[in-house]
XYZ file of N, CA and C in Angstrom:
675
model
N 104.039 134.050 83.718
C 104.883 134.388 84.868
C 105.850 135.501 84.484
N 105.901 136.559 85.307
C 106.781 137.670 85.022
C 108.226 137.360 85.365
N 109.124 138.287 84.964
C 110.556 138.087 85.203
C 110.857 138.004 86.693
N 110.256 138.905 87.477
C 110.513 138.915 88.913
C 110.061 137.613 89.566
N 108.877 137.142 89.204
C 108.362 135.897 89.779
C 109.251 134.716 89.405
N 109.738 134.715 88.139
C 110.605 133.633 87.691
C 111.932 133.658 88.449
N 112.469 134.844 88.673
C 113.716 134.964 89.421
C 113.542 134.477 90.858
N 112.415 134.839 91.465
C 112.150 134.398 92.838
C 111.992 132.881 92.904
N 111.318 132.320 91.908
C 111.146 130.869 91.858
C 112.488 130.173 91.706
N 113.329 130.690 90.805
C 114.640 130.090 90.579
C 115.515 130.207 91.823
N 115.442 131.354 92.486
C 116.240 131.543 93.693
C 115.796 130.576 94.797
N 114.500 130.396 94.934
C 113.992 129.470 95.946
C 114.393 128.037 95.613
N 114.439 127.703 94.330
C 114.848 126.357 93.926
C 116.308 126.102 94.289
N 117.164 127.108 94.084
C 118.575 126.961 94.447
C 118.716 126.868 95.965
N 117.985 127.707 96.680
C 118.027 127.660 98.152
C 117.620 126.273 98.653
N 116.583 125.709 98.041
C 116.124 124.380 98.427
C 117.192 123.334 98.142
N 117.862 123.465 96.999
C 118.920 122.522 96.637
C 120.072 122.599 97.629
N 120.412 123.809 98.060
C 121.483 123.991 99.048
C 121.109 123.302 100.357
N 119.891 123.533 100.824
C 119.456 122.951 102.093
C 119.399 121.427 102.019
N 118.893 120.903 100.925
C 118.801 119.446 100.787
C 120.190 118.812 100.754
N 121.105 119.433 100.003
C 122.466 118.905 99.925
C 123.157 118.991 101.279
N 122.993 120.121 101.948
C 123.618 120.303 103.260
C 123.068 119.308 104.271
N 121.765 119.113 104.266
C 121.158 118.163 105.209
C 121.733 116.762 105.008
N 121.831 116.334 103.756
C 122.382 115.007 103.475
C 123.829 114.905 103.949
N 124.621 115.921 103.664
C 126.038 115.896 104.032
C 126.230 116.005 105.537
N 125.488 116.882 106.188
C 125.617 117.038 107.641
C 125.329 115.717 108.356
N 124.318 115.002 107.879
C 123.933 113.749 108.535
C 124.923 112.633 108.222
N 125.367 112.540 106.981
C 126.251 111.437 106.584
C 127.690 111.633 107.040
N 128.150 112.895 107.134
C 129.554 113.150 107.456
C 129.764 113.889 108.770
N 128.693 114.433 109.347
C 128.827 115.223 110.572
C 128.990 116.692 110.235
N 128.288 117.548 110.965
C 128.297 118.979 110.671
C 129.706 119.548 110.608
N 130.541 119.201 111.583
C 131.870 119.808 111.663
C 132.792 119.380 110.519
N 132.440 118.309 109.822
C 133.288 117.805 108.742
C 132.858 118.284 107.357
N 131.830 119.114 107.318
C 131.301 119.589 106.031
C 131.608 121.071 105.866
N 132.139 121.435 104.726
C 132.458 122.833 104.427
C 131.466 123.394 103.412
N 131.455 124.715 103.311
C 130.653 125.366 102.272
C 131.072 124.867 100.896
N 132.365 124.677 100.715
C 132.868 124.195 99.423
C 132.291 122.818 99.091
N 132.221 121.951 100.094
C 131.704 120.606 99.847
C 130.220 120.647 99.476
N 129.472 121.524 100.132
C 128.050 121.677 99.794
C 127.909 122.205 98.370
N 128.754 123.195 98.022
C 128.708 123.778 96.682
C 129.023 122.732 95.616
N 130.010 121.886 95.892
C 130.361 120.839 94.937
C 129.204 119.872 94.722
N 128.451 119.603 95.782
C 127.337 118.661 95.678
C 126.281 119.159 94.682
N 126.044 120.467 94.648
C 125.016 121.006 93.739
C 125.641 121.679 92.512
N 126.963 121.516 92.363
C 127.694 122.038 91.206
C 127.577 123.554 91.098
N 127.785 124.215 92.218
C 127.832 125.677 92.282
C 129.185 126.075 92.848
N 129.531 127.346 92.701
C 130.757 127.840 93.316
C 130.474 128.186 94.775
N 131.479 128.067 95.656
C 131.272 128.452 97.055
C 130.777 129.888 97.186
N 131.308 130.779 96.341
C 130.891 132.173 96.404
C 129.411 132.356 96.139
N 128.864 131.530 95.246
C 127.439 131.628 94.932
C 126.583 131.267 96.140
N 127.049 130.301 96.943
C 126.283 129.893 98.119
C 126.192 131.008 99.149
N 127.252 131.814 99.232
C 127.234 132.907 100.213
C 126.178 133.956 99.861
N 125.710 133.937 98.629
C 124.628 134.833 98.255
C 123.284 134.396 98.823
N 123.237 133.171 99.332
C 122.008 132.630 99.923
C 122.120 132.489 101.443
N 123.297 132.090 101.906
C 123.522 131.903 103.341
C 124.891 132.479 103.703
N 124.956 133.387 104.682
C 126.228 134.013 105.051
C 127.264 133.031 105.586
N 126.811 131.901 106.154
C 127.746 130.955 106.754
C 127.130 129.562 106.802
N 127.969 128.587 107.118
C 127.479 127.219 107.292
C 126.509 127.146 108.467
N 126.764 127.917 109.509
C 125.855 127.944 110.658
C 124.457 128.375 110.239
N 124.384 129.360 109.348
C 123.077 129.841 108.896
C 122.320 128.763 108.132
N 123.044 127.921 107.422
C 122.395 126.801 106.734
C 121.800 125.852 107.766
N 122.570 125.563 108.812
C 122.036 124.692 109.865
C 120.799 125.287 110.517
N 120.853 126.583 110.840
C 119.704 127.202 111.512
C 118.450 127.137 110.635
N 118.623 127.285 109.322
C 117.480 127.174 108.413
C 116.909 125.759 108.438
N 117.794 124.765 108.476
C 117.341 123.378 108.550
C 116.679 123.085 109.889
N 117.259 123.605 110.970
C 116.680 123.387 112.295
C 115.295 124.008 112.396
N 115.134 125.184 111.793
C 113.815 125.826 111.808
C 112.796 124.963 111.065
N 113.199 124.431 109.914
C 112.304 123.522 109.192
C 111.945 122.318 110.055
N 112.959 121.779 110.731
C 112.726 120.606 111.559
C 111.757 120.863 112.691
N 111.935 121.981 113.391
C 111.037 122.291 114.501
C 109.617 122.555 114.020
N 109.489 123.129 112.827
C 108.137 123.363 112.302
C 107.481 122.040 111.903
N 108.255 121.103 111.401
C 107.716 119.773 111.117
C 107.319 119.071 112.409
N 108.139 119.236 113.437
C 107.851 118.621 114.736
C 106.549 119.150 115.327
N 106.280 120.433 115.117
C 105.074 121.036 115.669
C 103.907 121.081 114.710
N 104.010 120.358 113.591
C 102.960 120.382 112.568
C 101.615 119.943 113.159
N 100.604 120.805 113.126
C 99.293 120.454 113.704
C 98.645 119.235 113.058
N 99.005 118.929 111.817
C 98.387 117.787 111.138
C 98.755 116.467 111.795
N 99.807 116.495 112.629
C 100.215 115.273 113.319
C 99.548 115.088 114.662
N 98.678 116.018 115.055
C 98.015 115.937 116.354
C 96.933 114.860 116.353
N 96.776 114.196 117.490
C 95.732 113.195 117.669
C 94.461 113.897 118.124
N 93.499 114.010 117.219
C 92.270 114.737 117.530
C 91.390 114.000 118.537
N 91.667 112.704 118.759
C 90.855 111.933 119.704
C 91.328 112.105 121.141
N 92.476 112.751 121.320
C 93.015 112.945 122.672
C 92.278 114.102 123.343
N 91.455 113.787 124.323
C 90.629 114.814 124.968
C 91.035 115.092 126.407
N 91.449 114.076 127.146
C 91.841 114.286 128.541
C 93.292 114.751 128.602
N 93.704 115.408 129.691
C 95.110 115.826 129.812
C 96.083 114.669 129.643
N 95.749 113.510 130.216
C 96.648 112.365 130.119
C 96.743 111.854 128.683
N 95.627 111.844 127.976
C 95.646 111.440 126.563
C 96.464 112.423 125.729
N 96.335 113.706 126.028
C 97.091 114.721 125.279
C 98.584 114.604 125.567
N 98.916 114.237 126.806
C 100.328 114.038 127.138
C 100.904 112.889 126.314
N 100.197 111.768 126.303
C 100.660 110.618 125.515
C 100.771 110.985 124.030
N 99.780 111.705 123.521
C 99.774 112.074 122.106
C 100.935 113.004 121.764
N 101.232 113.938 122.652
C 102.312 114.902 122.393
C 103.658 114.205 122.288
N 103.937 113.301 123.229
C 105.228 112.617 123.180
C 105.237 111.517 122.127
N 104.063 110.976 121.814
C 103.989 110.044 120.695
C 104.322 110.733 119.387
N 103.856 111.969 119.227
C 104.162 112.752 118.032
C 105.662 113.039 117.945
N 106.282 113.299 119.087
C 107.724 113.552 119.113
C 108.492 112.325 118.620
N 108.112 111.145 119.106
C 108.783 109.928 118.656
C 108.533 109.693 117.165
N 107.304 109.906 116.705
C 106.988 109.702 115.298
C 107.771 110.657 114.398
N 108.069 111.837 114.907
C 108.904 112.773 114.150
C 110.255 112.142 113.842
N 110.830 111.444 114.806
C 112.129 110.798 114.587
C 112.035 109.701 113.536
N 110.858 109.089 113.407
C 110.662 108.032 112.410
C 110.431 108.608 111.015
N 109.638 109.670 110.941
C 109.271 110.253 109.649
C 110.364 111.155 109.081
N 111.123 111.795 109.954
C 112.134 112.763 109.511
C 113.468 112.489 110.216
N 114.071 111.329 109.958
C 115.289 110.948 110.685
C 116.466 111.893 110.485
N 116.573 112.504 109.293
C 117.696 113.416 109.073
C 117.557 114.672 109.926
N 116.368 115.242 109.942
C 116.150 116.422 110.786
C 116.366 116.065 112.258
N 115.847 114.925 112.672
C 116.000 114.502 114.062
C 117.475 114.373 114.434
N 118.255 113.755 113.552
C 119.682 113.573 113.819
C 120.390 114.911 113.959
N 120.088 115.841 113.066
C 120.704 117.166 113.144
C 120.323 117.893 114.423
N 119.063 117.801 114.818
C 118.550 118.576 115.940
C 118.907 117.984 117.296
N 119.018 116.636 117.375
C 119.130 116.002 118.681
C 120.326 115.078 118.862
N 121.078 114.789 117.796
C 122.150 113.804 117.916
C 123.535 114.405 117.690
N 123.722 115.140 116.591
C 125.039 115.691 116.249
C 125.432 116.777 117.247
N 126.473 116.514 118.038
C 126.899 117.456 119.074
C 127.714 118.622 118.529
N 128.097 118.569 117.254
C 128.950 119.624 116.702
C 128.155 120.771 116.084
N 126.827 120.653 116.037
C 126.027 121.716 115.414
C 125.978 122.944 116.318
N 125.722 124.128 115.754
C 125.602 125.346 116.572
C 124.427 125.240 117.536
N 124.502 125.992 118.633
C 123.440 125.980 119.629
C 122.253 126.824 119.163
N 121.068 126.255 119.310
C 119.837 126.939 118.919
C 119.699 128.275 119.642
N 120.186 128.341 120.871
C 120.033 129.557 121.685
C 120.750 130.759 121.079
N 121.653 130.525 120.131
C 122.307 131.651 119.456
C 121.308 132.443 118.622
N 120.252 131.786 118.197
C 119.194 132.434 117.413
C 117.931 132.474 118.274
N 118.013 133.161 119.393
C 116.976 133.096 120.434
C 115.604 133.489 119.906
N 115.518 134.616 119.213
C 114.222 135.092 118.734
C 113.688 134.216 117.600
N 114.566 133.744 116.762
C 114.146 132.942 115.611
C 113.410 131.681 116.043
N 113.820 131.121 117.176
C 113.231 129.865 117.623
C 112.255 130.056 118.776
N 111.680 131.252 118.867
C 110.668 131.511 119.900
C 109.483 130.564 119.739
N 109.137 130.233 118.492
C 107.990 129.344 118.251
C 108.248 127.948 118.809
N 109.522 127.504 118.792
C 109.852 126.183 119.332
C 109.734 126.180 120.852
N 110.150 127.280 121.480
C 109.996 127.370 122.934
C 108.521 127.408 123.310
N 107.711 128.074 122.489
C 106.274 128.130 122.757
C 105.654 126.738 122.646
N 106.105 125.952 121.684
C 105.617 124.577 121.550
C 105.947 123.791 122.809
N 107.149 123.964 123.329
C 107.517 123.264 124.559
C 106.625 123.715 125.709
N 106.380 125.021 125.808
C 105.525 125.532 126.884
C 104.128 124.916 126.809
N 103.630 124.717 125.600
C 102.304 124.119 125.443
C 102.274 122.696 125.991
N 103.341 121.938 125.738
C 103.393 120.574 126.268
C 103.558 120.602 127.786
N 104.377 121.529 128.279
C 104.531 121.663 129.731
C 103.189 122.014 130.374
N 102.394 122.823 129.697
C 101.060 123.158 130.207
C 100.155 121.929 130.250
N 100.316 121.032 129.286
C 99.554 119.777 129.311
C 99.959 118.952 130.532
N 101.259 118.925 130.816
C 101.740 118.206 132.004
C 101.164 118.835 133.269
N 101.136 120.173 133.312
C 100.551 120.857 134.465
C 99.069 120.507 134.595
N 98.381 120.375 133.466
C 96.968 119.989 133.502
C 96.801 118.584 134.077
N 97.760 117.693 133.780
C 97.730 116.348 134.365
C 97.915 116.414 135.880
N 98.746 117.336 136.331
C 98.943 117.530 137.770
C 97.670 118.092 138.398
N 97.085 119.082 137.738
C 95.870 119.715 138.263
C 94.700 118.736 138.326
N 94.663 117.793 137.379
C 93.561 116.823 137.344
C 93.775 115.660 138.302
N 94.968 115.590 138.897
C 95.271 114.499 139.810
C 95.859 113.278 139.137
N 96.087 113.348 137.815
C 96.691 112.221 137.107
C 98.177 112.086 137.420
N 98.800 113.176 137.838
C 100.194 113.172 138.260
C 100.287 113.864 139.617
N 101.275 113.480 140.443
C 101.408 114.069 141.775
C 101.657 115.575 141.734
N 101.122 116.274 142.722
C 101.243 117.735 142.788
C 102.662 118.189 143.078
N 103.520 117.286 143.524
C 104.896 117.647 143.880
C 105.813 117.746 142.670
N 105.335 117.341 141.508
C 106.198 117.291 140.327
C 106.402 118.664 139.700
N 107.606 118.870 139.161
C 107.925 120.048 138.363
C 107.626 119.704 136.900
N 106.674 120.375 136.261
C 106.297 120.016 134.887
C 107.466 120.045 133.904
N 108.393 120.994 134.065
C 109.534 121.082 133.149
C 110.443 119.865 133.285
N 110.599 119.362 134.508
C 111.420 118.171 134.727
C 110.726 116.936 134.155
N 109.415 116.870 134.298
C 108.654 115.763 133.714
C 108.807 115.770 132.191
N 108.720 116.945 131.593
C 108.929 117.082 130.148
C 110.287 116.519 129.760
N 111.288 116.882 130.515
C 112.653 116.433 130.226
C 112.767 114.914 130.333
N 112.139 114.343 131.356
C 112.220 112.898 131.561
C 111.613 112.137 130.383
N 110.441 112.569 129.936
C 109.802 111.910 128.797
C 110.623 112.080 127.520
N 111.064 113.302 127.243
C 111.752 113.571 125.980
C 113.095 112.856 125.904
N 113.848 112.842 127.004
C 115.151 112.172 126.996
C 114.976 110.666 126.792
N 113.964 110.086 127.448
C 113.719 108.660 127.263
C 113.403 108.311 125.819
N 112.584 109.125 125.176
C 112.209 108.848 123.789
C 113.340 109.147 122.815
N 114.163 110.139 123.135
C 115.351 110.382 122.311
C 116.243 109.145 122.334
N 116.359 108.529 123.504
C 117.159 107.309 123.618
C 116.638 106.198 122.724
N 115.331 106.009 122.696
C 114.739 104.986 121.829
C 114.994 105.326 120.363
N 114.791 106.587 120.007
C 114.977 107.005 118.617
C 116.415 106.798 118.162
N 117.374 107.165 119.007
C 118.784 107.001 118.648
C 119.131 105.518 118.532
N 118.594 104.699 119.427
C 118.821 103.256 119.351
C 118.319 102.702 118.019
N 117.167 103.167 117.581
C 116.610 102.707 116.304
C 117.424 103.216 115.125
N 117.764 104.504 115.148
C 118.482 105.103 114.021
C 119.895 104.546 113.871
N 120.495 104.117 114.973
C 121.862 103.590 114.923
C 121.892 102.068 114.802
N 120.733 101.467 114.552
C 120.630 100.007 114.381
C 121.165 99.245 115.586
N 120.816 99.719 116.786
C 121.253 99.063 118.015
C 120.142 98.213 118.647
N 119.048 98.032 117.940
C 117.967 97.196 118.460
C 118.385 95.731 118.469
N 117.931 95.001 119.469
C 118.210 93.577 119.537
C 117.359 92.832 118.515
N 117.789 91.631 118.106
C 117.002 90.856 117.139
C 115.561 90.665 117.625
N 114.619 91.008 116.772
C 113.216 90.856 117.119
C 112.635 91.996 117.927
N 113.466 92.952 118.326
C 112.985 94.074 119.136
C 112.310 95.110 118.239
N 111.197 95.650 118.691
C 110.431 96.623 117.925
C 110.566 97.996 118.567
N 111.060 98.963 117.803
C 111.313 100.297 118.359
C 110.025 100.981 118.794
N 108.953 100.799 118.030
C 107.680 101.427 118.394
C 107.176 100.898 119.734
N 107.297 99.577 119.922
C 106.888 98.988 121.201
C 107.772 99.492 122.331
N 109.066 99.639 122.047
C 109.990 100.133 123.065
C 109.640 101.564 123.456
N 109.272 102.386 122.474
C 108.873 103.767 122.767
C 107.625 103.792 123.646
N 106.668 102.916 123.342
C 105.462 102.825 124.172
C 105.812 102.394 125.587
N 106.738 101.434 125.705
C 107.162 100.976 127.034
C 107.808 102.106 127.827
N 108.641 102.903 127.157
C 109.295 104.025 127.841
C 108.253 105.025 128.336
N 107.271 105.331 127.498
C 106.197 106.237 127.913
C 105.454 105.685 129.126
N 105.091 104.396 129.052
C 104.319 103.792 130.133
C 105.126 103.675 131.425
N 106.390 103.282 131.301
C 107.238 103.148 132.485
C 107.488 104.496 133.151
N 107.759 105.510 132.333
C 107.978 106.846 132.887
C 106.723 107.345 133.582
N 105.593 107.149 132.940
C 104.328 107.585 133.523
C 104.031 106.836 134.824
N 104.268 105.524 134.824
C 104.024 104.733 136.032
C 104.933 105.177 137.172
N 106.187 105.451 136.846
C 107.111 105.917 137.875
C 106.691 107.249 138.461
N 106.272 108.156 137.601
C 105.829 109.470 138.066
C 104.586 109.350 138.943
N 103.669 108.493 138.544
C 102.419 108.349 139.297
C 102.636 107.629 140.629
N 103.744 106.905 140.737
C 104.030 106.200 141.990
C 104.524 107.139 143.085
N 104.861 108.381 142.688
C 105.341 109.347 143.666
C 106.851 109.405 143.783
N 107.559 108.837 142.803
C 109.018 108.863 142.830
C 109.516 110.304 142.883
N 110.592 110.522 143.615
C 111.172 111.857 143.734
C 112.143 112.105 142.582
N 111.926 113.177 141.837
C 112.815 113.532 140.732
C 113.914 114.449 141.238
N 115.157 114.105 140.939
C 116.296 114.862 141.451
C 116.830 115.889 140.456
N 116.472 115.752 139.196
C 117.018 116.650 138.178
C 116.258 117.963 138.152
N 116.827 118.940 137.437
C 116.193 120.245 137.263
C 116.131 120.558 135.775
N 115.242 121.453 135.403
C 115.133 121.865 134.008
C 114.423 123.197 133.947
N 114.539 123.860 132.796
C 113.922 125.162 132.592
C 112.885 125.077 131.486
N 111.753 125.710 131.689
C 110.723 125.757 130.653
C 111.240 126.487 129.426
N 112.135 127.466 129.610
C 112.630 128.284 128.506
C 113.758 127.624 127.731
N 114.221 126.478 128.175
C 115.308 125.807 127.469
C 114.771 125.092 126.239
N 115.229 125.448 125.020
C 114.784 124.731 123.831
C 115.119 123.252 123.951
N 114.274 122.411 123.394
C 114.443 120.973 123.527
C 115.796 120.502 123.030
N 116.359 121.152 122.020
C 117.610 120.697 121.420
C 118.834 121.425 121.949
N 118.705 122.219 123.017
C 119.834 122.964 123.557
C 120.145 122.544 124.982
N 121.365 122.843 125.395
C 121.724 122.650 126.794
C 121.166 123.803 127.609
N 120.634 123.538 128.813
C 120.080 124.612 129.635
C 121.075 125.731 129.903
N 122.348 125.393 130.056
C 123.351 126.406 130.380
C 123.569 127.389 129.246
N 123.153 127.005 128.034
C 123.363 127.868 126.875
C 122.215 128.830 126.619
N 121.163 128.731 127.411
C 119.969 129.516 127.131
C 120.097 130.930 127.656
N 119.740 131.878 126.816
C 119.748 133.287 127.181
C 118.672 133.555 128.223
N 119.000 134.340 129.217
C 118.024 134.658 130.258
C 116.886 135.461 129.665
N 115.636 135.105 130.055
C 114.475 135.808 129.524
C 113.997 136.853 130.508
């Protein structure tokens, strides 16, 4: 291994250590309560050294959020047996719930901590996450086109209804708010089935949503496209 390759490897190792330490601290103490100095102390570096890797604490969060969204959209988690639009819809939201189980720290940072920076500040960086959402919205539209869901539904609002319900289950599990004997996986399945049954019954949805709104951002914060 040459000098340049060794330097790049060492730099990537330090960057990884910074991200891992920051992720642990952000989740355990809350983003707003963690400073660059505290992250530096965790890995026994000087605060100044960290600025050579990330210009600010916000940039550390954005790097973690990008990792999280890429894990959420990992193709290896797709259900290859899902062939119909309705099966693909169930599989897509099932994968979202499983993400909260497999990667609870990323999930907490992306969907629970209200003090983190808004994803929309890095609009271009997270274009891939918006594209992932559009793909799921297209699956919902396919369910409408196939007659599995009523033609009156707004696919973006349906997406929001499913995702918010499952976020609720995930947060209940992560915060140890489950009742004795209650199973979070079963509860997630119930939420999927109940939401789907309600939609198929022809219930009128009163909320609004935007396809361009990243899943982890408020719609009002989204830059106009």
